[in-house]
PDB file of C-alpha atoms in Angstrom:
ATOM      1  CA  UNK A   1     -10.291  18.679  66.962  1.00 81.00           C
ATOM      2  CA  UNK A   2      -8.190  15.507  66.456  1.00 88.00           C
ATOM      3  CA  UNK A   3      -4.464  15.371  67.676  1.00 94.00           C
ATOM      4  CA  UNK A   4      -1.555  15.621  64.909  1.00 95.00           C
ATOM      5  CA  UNK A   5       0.202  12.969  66.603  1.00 94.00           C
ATOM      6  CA  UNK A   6      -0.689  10.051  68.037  1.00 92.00           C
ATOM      7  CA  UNK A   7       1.843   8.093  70.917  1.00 87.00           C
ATOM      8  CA  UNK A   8       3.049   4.841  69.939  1.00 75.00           C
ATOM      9  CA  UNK A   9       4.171   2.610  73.710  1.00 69.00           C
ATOM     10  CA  UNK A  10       6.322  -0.360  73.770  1.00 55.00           C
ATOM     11  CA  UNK A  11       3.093  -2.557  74.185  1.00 53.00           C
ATOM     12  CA  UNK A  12       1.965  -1.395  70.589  1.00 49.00           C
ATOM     13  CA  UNK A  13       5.168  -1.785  68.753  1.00 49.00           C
ATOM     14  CA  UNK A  14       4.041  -5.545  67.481  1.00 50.00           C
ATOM     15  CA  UNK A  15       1.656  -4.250  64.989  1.00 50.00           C
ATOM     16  CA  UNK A  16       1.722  -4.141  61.855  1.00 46.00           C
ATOM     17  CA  UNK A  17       0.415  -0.215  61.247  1.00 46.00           C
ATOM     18  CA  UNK A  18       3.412   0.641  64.466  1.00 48.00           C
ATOM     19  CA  UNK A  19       6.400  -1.346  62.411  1.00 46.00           C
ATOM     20  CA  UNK A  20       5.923   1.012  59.371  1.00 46.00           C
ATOM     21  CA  UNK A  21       6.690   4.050  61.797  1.00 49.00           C
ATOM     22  CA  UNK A  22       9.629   1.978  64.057  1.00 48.00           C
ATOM     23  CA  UNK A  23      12.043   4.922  63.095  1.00 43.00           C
ATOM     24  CA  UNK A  24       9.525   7.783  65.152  1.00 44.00           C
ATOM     25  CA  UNK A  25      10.873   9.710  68.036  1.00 41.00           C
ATOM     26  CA  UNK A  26      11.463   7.543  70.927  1.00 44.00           C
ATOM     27  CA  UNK A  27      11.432   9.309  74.525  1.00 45.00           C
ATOM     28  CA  UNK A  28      13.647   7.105  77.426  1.00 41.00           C
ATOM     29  CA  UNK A  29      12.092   9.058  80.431  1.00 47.00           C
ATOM     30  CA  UNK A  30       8.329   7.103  79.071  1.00 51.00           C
ATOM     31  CA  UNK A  31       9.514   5.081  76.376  1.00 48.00           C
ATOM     32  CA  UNK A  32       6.892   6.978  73.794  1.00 62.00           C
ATOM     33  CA  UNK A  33       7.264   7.408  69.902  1.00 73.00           C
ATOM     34  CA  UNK A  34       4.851   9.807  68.027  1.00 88.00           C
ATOM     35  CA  UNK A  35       3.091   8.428  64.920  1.00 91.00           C
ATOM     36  CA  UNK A  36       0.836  10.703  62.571  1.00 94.00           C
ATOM     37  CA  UNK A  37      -2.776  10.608  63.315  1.00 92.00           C
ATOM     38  CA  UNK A  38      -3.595  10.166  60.049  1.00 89.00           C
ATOM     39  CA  UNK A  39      -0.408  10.702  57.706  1.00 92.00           C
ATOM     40  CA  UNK A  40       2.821  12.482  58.046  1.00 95.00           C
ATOM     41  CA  UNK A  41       1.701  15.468  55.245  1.00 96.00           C
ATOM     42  CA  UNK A  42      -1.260  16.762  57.095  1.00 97.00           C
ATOM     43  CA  UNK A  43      -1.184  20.475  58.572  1.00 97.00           C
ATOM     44  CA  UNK A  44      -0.897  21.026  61.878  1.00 97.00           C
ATOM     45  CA  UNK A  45      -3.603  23.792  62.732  1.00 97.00           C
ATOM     46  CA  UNK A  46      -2.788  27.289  62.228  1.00 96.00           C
ATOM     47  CA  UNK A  47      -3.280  27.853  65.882  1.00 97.00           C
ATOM     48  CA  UNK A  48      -0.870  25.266  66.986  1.00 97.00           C
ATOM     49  CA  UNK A  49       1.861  25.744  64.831  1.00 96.00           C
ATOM     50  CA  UNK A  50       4.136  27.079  67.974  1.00 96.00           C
ATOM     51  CA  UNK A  51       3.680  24.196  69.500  1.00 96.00           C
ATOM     52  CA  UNK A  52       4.901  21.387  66.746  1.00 95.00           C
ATOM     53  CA  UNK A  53       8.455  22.656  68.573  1.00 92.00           C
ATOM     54  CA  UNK A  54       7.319  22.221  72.095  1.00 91.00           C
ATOM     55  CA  UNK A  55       4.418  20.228  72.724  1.00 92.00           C
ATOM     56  CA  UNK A  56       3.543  18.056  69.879  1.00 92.00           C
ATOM     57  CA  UNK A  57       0.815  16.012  71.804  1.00 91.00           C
ATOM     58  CA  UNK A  58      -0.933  18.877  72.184  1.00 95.00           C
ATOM     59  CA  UNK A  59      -0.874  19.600  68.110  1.00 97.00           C
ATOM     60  CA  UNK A  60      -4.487  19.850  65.998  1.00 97.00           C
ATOM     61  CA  UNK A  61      -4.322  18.401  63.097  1.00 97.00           C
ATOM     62  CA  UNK A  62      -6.178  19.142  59.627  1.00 97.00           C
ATOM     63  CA  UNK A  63      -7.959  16.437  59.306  1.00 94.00           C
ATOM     64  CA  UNK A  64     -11.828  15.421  58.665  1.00 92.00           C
ATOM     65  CA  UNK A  65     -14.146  12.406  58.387  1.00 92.00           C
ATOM     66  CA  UNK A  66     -17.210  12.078  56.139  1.00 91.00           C
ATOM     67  CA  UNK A  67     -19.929  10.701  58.253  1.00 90.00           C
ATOM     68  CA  UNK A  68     -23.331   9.101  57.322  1.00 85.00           C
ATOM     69  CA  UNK A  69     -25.498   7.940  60.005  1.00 84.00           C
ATOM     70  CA  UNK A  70     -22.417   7.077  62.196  1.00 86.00           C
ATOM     71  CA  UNK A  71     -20.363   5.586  59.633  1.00 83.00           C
ATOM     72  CA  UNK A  72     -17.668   7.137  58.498  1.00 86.00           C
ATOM     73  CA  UNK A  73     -17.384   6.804  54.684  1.00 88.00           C
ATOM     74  CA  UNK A  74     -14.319   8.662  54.021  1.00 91.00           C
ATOM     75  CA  UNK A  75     -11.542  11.029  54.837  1.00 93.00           C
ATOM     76  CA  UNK A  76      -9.306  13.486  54.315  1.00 94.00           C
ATOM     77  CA  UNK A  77      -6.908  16.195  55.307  1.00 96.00           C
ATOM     78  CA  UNK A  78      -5.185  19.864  54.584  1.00 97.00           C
ATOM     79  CA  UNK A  79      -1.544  19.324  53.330  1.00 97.00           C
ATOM     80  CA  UNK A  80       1.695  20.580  54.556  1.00 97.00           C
ATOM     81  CA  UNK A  81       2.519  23.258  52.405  1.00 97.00           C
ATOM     82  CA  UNK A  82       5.623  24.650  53.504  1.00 97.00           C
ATOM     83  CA  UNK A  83       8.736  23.114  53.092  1.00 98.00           C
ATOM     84  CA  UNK A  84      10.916  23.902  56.088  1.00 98.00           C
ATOM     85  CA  UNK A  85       7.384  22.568  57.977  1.00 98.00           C
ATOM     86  CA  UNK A  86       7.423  19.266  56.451  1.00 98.00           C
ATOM     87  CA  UNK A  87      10.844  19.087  56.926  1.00 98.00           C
ATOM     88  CA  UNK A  88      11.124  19.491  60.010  1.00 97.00           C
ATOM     89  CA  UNK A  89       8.243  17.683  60.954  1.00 96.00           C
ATOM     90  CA  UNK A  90      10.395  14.487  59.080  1.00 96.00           C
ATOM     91  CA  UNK A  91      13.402  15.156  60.715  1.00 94.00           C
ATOM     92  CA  UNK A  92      12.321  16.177  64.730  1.00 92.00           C
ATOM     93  CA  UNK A  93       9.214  14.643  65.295  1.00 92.00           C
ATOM     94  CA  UNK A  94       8.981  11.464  63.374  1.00 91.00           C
ATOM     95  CA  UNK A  95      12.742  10.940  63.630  1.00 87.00           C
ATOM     96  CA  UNK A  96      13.437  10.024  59.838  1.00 91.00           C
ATOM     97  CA  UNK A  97      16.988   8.970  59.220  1.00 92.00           C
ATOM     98  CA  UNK A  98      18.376  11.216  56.393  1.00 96.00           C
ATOM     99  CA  UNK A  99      17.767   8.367  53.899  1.00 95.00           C
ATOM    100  CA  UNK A 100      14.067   8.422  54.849  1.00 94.00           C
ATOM    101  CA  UNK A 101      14.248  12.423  54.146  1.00 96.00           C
ATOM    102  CA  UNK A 102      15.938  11.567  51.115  1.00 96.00           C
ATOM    103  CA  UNK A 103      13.100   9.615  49.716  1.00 95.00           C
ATOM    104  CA  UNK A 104      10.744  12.454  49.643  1.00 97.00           C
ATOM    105  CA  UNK A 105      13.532  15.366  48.491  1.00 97.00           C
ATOM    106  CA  UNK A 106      10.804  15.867  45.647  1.00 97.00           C
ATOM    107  CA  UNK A 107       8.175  16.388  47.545  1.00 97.00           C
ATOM    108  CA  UNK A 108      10.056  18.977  49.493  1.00 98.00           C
ATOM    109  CA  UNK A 109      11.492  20.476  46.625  1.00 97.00           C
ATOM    110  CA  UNK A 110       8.058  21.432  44.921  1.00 96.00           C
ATOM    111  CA  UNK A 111       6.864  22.416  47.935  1.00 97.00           C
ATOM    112  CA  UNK A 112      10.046  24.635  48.432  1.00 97.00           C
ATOM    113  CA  UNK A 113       8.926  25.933  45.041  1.00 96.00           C
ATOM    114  CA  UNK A 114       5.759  27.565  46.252  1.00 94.00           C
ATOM    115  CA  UNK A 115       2.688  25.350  46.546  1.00 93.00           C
ATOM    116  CA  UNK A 116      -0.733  26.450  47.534  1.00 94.00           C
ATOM    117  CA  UNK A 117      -2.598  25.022  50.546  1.00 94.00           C
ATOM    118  CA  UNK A 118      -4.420  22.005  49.098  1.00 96.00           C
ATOM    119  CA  UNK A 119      -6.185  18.909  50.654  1.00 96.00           C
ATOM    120  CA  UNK A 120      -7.388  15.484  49.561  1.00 94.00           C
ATOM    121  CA  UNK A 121     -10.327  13.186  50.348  1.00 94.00           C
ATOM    122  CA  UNK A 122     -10.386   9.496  50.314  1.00 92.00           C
ATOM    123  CA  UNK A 123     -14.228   7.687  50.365  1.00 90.00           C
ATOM    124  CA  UNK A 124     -14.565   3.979  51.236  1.00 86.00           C
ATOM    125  CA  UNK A 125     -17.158   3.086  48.563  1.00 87.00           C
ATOM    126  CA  UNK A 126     -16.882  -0.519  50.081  1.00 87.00           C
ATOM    127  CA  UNK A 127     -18.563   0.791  53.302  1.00 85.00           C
ATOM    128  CA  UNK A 128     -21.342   2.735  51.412  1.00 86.00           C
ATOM    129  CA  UNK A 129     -22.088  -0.354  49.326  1.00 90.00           C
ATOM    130  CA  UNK A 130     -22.418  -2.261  52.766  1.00 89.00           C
ATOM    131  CA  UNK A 131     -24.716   0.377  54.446  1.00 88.00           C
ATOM    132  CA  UNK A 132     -26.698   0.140  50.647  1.00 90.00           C
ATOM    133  CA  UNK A 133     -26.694  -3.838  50.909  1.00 94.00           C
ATOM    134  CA  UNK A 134     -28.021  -3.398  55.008  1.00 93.00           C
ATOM    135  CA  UNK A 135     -24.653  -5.889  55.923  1.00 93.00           C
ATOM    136  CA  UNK A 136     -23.246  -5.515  58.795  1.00 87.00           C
ATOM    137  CA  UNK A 137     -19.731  -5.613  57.889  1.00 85.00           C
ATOM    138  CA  UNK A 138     -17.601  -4.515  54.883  1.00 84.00           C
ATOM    139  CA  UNK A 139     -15.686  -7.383  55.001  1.00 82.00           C
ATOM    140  CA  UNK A 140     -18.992  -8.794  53.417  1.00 88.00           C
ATOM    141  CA  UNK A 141     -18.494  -6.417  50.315  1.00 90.00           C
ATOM    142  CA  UNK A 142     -15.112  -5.793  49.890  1.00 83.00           C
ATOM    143  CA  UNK A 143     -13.210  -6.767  47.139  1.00 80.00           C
ATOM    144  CA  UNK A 144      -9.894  -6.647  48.356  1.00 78.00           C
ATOM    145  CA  UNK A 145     -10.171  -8.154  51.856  1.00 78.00           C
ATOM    146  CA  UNK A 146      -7.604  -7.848  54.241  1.00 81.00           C
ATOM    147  CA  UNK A 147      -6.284 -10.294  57.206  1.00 84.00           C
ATOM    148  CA  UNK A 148      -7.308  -8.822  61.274  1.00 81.00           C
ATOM    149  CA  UNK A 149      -3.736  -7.955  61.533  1.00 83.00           C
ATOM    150  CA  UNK A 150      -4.755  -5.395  58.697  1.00 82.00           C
ATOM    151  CA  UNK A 151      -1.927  -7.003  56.047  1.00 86.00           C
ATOM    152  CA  UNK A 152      -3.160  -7.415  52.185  1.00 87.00           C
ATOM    153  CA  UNK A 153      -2.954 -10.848  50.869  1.00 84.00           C
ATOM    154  CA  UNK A 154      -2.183  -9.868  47.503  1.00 83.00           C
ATOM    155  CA  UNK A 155       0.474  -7.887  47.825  1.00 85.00           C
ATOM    156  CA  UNK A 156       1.702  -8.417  51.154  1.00 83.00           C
ATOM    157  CA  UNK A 157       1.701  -4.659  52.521  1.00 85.00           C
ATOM    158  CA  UNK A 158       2.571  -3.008  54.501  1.00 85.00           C
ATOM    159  CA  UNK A 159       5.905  -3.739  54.624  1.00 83.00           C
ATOM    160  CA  UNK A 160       8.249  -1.886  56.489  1.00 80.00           C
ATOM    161  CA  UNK A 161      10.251   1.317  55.276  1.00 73.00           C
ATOM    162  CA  UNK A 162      13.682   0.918  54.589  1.00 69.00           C
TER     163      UNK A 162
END
């Protein structure tokens, strides 16, 4: 059971993975922002759903690792599959300006449609190939490398949202 959200303090705001979520909520009596755990589409857990309102730190999220002798490999979550969910989750919790909401009025819309519960899966064949190869590291495998501060020196990324 991993939490939905993840606090972001004033002492993490430098990074580059905070600066694409500057816009979350931001609380004055402990100057705390939520970030998602893992992205902002993944379902909260059926159980918690109450409490998305109320206590968001205390929100399970639907999301899973693939794990192979202690390395994870991969992962992946459930999807948000209700509109007014996602919506709200934009709007209240991550604090999206209306713009931000704007940007993903599609996604919204076809889930406003009727969409089924659905999930995804990601695997890092880089870190298979380097448990294959007996290398410590990925970063002695990878193709596309990137810099300890996490950017991508091809195409710059992240960057932050507008």
């Amino acid at each position: 059971d991993f939490p939905l959200f993840t606090p972001v303090y004033s002492e993490d705001v430098g990074s580059a993975y905070t600066q694409i979520y500057k816009h979350l909520q931001t609380d004055l009596e402990n100057n705390q922002r939520w970030q998602p755990t893992h992205h902002p589409f993944t379902s909260p857990h059926p159980d918690d759903i109450e409490l998305v309102a109320t206590a968001p730190e205390k929100v399970r999220g639907l999301h899973y690792d693939v794990v192979l002798n202690g390395v994870e490999l991969g992962g992946g979550s459930i999807r948000i599959h209700n509109a007014e969910l996602q919506e709200y989750i934009f709007r209240n919790i991550l604090r999206l300006s209306d713009s931000q909401v704007d940007s993903f009025s599609h996604l919204l819309e076809a889930l406003a449609s009727g969409c089924p519960p659905h999930g995804g899966i990601a695997l890092g064949m880089d870190r298979l190939v380097s448990i294959l190869a007996s290398v410590p590291s990925i970063r002695d495998v990878i193709a596309f490398p990137k810099s300890a501060q996490g950017r991508d020196f091809t195409t710059g990324g992240p960057t932050p949202l507008d």
